[in-house]
mmCIF file of C-alpha atoms and ligand atoms in Angstrom:
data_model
loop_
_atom_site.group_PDB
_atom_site.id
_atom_site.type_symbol
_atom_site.label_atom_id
_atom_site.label_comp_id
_atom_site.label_asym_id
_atom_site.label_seq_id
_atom_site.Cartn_x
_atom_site.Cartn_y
_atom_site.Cartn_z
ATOM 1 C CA UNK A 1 14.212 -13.385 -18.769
ATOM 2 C CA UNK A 2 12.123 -10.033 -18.622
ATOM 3 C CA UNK A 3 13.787 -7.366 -16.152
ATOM 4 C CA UNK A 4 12.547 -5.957 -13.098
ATOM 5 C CA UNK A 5 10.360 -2.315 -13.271
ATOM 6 C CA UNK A 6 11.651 -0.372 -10.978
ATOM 7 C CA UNK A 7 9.552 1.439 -8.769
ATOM 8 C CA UNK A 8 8.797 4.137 -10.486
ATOM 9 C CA UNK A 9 8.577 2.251 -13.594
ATOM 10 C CA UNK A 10 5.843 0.454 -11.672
ATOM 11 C CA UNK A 11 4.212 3.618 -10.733
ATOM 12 C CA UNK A 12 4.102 5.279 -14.504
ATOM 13 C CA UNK A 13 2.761 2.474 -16.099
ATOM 14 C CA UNK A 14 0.428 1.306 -14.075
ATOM 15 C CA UNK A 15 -2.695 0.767 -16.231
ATOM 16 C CA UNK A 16 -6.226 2.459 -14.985
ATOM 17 C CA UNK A 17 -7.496 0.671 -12.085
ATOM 18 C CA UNK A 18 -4.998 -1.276 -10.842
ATOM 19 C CA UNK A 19 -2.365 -1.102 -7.587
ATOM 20 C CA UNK A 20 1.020 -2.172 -6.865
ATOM 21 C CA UNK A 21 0.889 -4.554 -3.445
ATOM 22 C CA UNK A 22 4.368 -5.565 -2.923
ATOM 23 C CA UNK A 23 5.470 -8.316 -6.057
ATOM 24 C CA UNK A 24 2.108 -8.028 -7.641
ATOM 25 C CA UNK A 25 -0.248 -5.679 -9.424
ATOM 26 C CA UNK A 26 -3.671 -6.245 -9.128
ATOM 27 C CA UNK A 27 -7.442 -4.669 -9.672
ATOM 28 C CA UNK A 28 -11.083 -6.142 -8.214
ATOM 29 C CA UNK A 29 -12.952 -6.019 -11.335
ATOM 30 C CA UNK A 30 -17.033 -5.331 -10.250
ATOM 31 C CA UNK A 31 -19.882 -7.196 -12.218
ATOM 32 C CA UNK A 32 -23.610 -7.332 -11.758
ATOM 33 C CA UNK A 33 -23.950 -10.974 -11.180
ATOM 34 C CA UNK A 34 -21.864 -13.698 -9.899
ATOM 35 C CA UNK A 35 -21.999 -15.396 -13.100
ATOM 36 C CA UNK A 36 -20.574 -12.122 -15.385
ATOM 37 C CA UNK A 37 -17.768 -12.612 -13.126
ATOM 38 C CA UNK A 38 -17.130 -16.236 -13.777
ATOM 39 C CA UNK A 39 -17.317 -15.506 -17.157
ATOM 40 C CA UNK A 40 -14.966 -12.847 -17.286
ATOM 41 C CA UNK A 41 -12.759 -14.708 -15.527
ATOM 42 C CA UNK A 42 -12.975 -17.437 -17.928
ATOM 43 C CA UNK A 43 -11.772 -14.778 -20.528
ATOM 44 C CA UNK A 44 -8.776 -13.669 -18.555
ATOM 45 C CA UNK A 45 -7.707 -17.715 -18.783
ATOM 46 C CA UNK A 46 -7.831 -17.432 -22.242
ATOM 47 C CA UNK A 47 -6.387 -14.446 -22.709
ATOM 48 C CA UNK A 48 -3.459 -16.060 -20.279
ATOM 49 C CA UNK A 49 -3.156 -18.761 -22.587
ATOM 50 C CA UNK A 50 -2.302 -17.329 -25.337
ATOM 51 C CA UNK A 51 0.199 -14.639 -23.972
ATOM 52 C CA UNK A 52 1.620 -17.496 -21.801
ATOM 53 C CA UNK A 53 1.732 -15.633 -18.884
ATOM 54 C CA UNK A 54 -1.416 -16.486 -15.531
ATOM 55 C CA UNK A 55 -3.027 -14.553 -13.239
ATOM 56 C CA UNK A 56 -3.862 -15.481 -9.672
ATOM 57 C CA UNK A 57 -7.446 -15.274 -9.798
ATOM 58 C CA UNK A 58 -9.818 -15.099 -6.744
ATOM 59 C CA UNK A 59 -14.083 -15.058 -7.930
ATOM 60 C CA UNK A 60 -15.969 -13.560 -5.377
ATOM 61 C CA UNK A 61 -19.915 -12.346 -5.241
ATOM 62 C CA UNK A 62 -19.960 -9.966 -8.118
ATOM 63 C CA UNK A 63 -16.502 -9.254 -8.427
ATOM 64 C CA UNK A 64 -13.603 -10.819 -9.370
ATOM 65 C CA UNK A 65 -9.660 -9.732 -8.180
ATOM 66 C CA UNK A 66 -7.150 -10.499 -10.294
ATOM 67 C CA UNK A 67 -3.286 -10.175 -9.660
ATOM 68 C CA UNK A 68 -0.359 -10.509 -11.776
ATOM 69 C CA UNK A 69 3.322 -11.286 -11.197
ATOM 70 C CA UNK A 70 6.534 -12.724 -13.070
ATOM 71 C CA UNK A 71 7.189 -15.856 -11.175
ATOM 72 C CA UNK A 72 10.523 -16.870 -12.837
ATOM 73 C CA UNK A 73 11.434 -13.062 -12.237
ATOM 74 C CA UNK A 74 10.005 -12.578 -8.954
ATOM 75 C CA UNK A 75 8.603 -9.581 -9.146
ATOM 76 C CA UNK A 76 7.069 -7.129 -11.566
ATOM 77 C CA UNK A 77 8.038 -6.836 -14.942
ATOM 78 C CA UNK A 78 6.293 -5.314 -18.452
ATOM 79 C CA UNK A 79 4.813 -8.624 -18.795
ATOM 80 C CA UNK A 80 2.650 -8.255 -16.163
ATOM 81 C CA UNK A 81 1.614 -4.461 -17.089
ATOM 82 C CA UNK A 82 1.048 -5.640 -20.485
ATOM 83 C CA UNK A 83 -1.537 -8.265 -19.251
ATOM 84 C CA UNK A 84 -3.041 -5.659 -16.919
ATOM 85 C CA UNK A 85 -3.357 -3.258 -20.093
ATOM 86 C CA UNK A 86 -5.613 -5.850 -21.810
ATOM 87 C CA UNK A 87 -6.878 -7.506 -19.179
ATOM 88 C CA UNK A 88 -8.692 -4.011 -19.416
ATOM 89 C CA UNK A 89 -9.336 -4.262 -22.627
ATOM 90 C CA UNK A 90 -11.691 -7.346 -22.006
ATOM 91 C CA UNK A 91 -14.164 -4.570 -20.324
HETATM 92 C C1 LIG B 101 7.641 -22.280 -16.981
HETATM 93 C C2 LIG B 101 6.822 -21.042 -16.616
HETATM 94 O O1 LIG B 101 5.802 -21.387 -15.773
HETATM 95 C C3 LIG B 101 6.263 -20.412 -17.905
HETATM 96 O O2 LIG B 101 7.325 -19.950 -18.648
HETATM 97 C C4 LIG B 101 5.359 -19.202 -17.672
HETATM 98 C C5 LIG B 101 3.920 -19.576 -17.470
HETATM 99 N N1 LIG B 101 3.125 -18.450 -17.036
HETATM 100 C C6 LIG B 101 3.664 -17.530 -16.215
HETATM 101 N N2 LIG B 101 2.886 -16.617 -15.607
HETATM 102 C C7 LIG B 101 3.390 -15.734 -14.732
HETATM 103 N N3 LIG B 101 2.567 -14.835 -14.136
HETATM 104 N N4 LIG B 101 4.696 -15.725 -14.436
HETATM 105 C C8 LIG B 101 5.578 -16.573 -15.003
HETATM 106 O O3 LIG B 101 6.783 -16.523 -14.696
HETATM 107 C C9 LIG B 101 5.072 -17.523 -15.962
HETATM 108 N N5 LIG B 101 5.873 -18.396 -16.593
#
């Protein structure tokens, strides 16, 4: 099992864009058409797949909020920062 960031940890590594709420770190990613959304949130899936490690996902009207924890963890670890880091990459 990963280990916890601590809060600071959290804080220096969070990757551009994104926000620490409680357990989770999470960004609203803005698009300029519902269906660029679903797309890109199609992408995150895969891109969950093969690091083995999901996002909650919630598809809106043009934008798309994504949020990362480490369930077995419970809380935040580098897996999750990691994910945000190229989840950012998919832009
Ligand atoms: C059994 C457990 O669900 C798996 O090891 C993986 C799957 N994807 C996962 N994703 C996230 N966000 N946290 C996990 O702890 C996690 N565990």
């Amino acid at each position: 099992m990963a280990d916890l960031l601590s809060d600071d940890e959290i804080q220096a590594r969070l990757p551009d864009g994104w926000e620490r709420v409680g357990d989770e770190i999470l960004r609203v990613f803005e698009f300029d058409d519902y269906l660029e959304g679903v797309a890109f949130a199609t992408e995150v899936g895969e891109l969950a797949e093969e690091e083995f490690h999901h996002p909650t996902m919630k598809i809106g009207y043009e934008e798309v909020e994504v949020r990362f924890t480490s369930h077995e963890e419970g809380g935040i670890t580098d897996a999750d920062v990691d994910m945000a880091e190229l989840t950012n990459d998919l832009r």
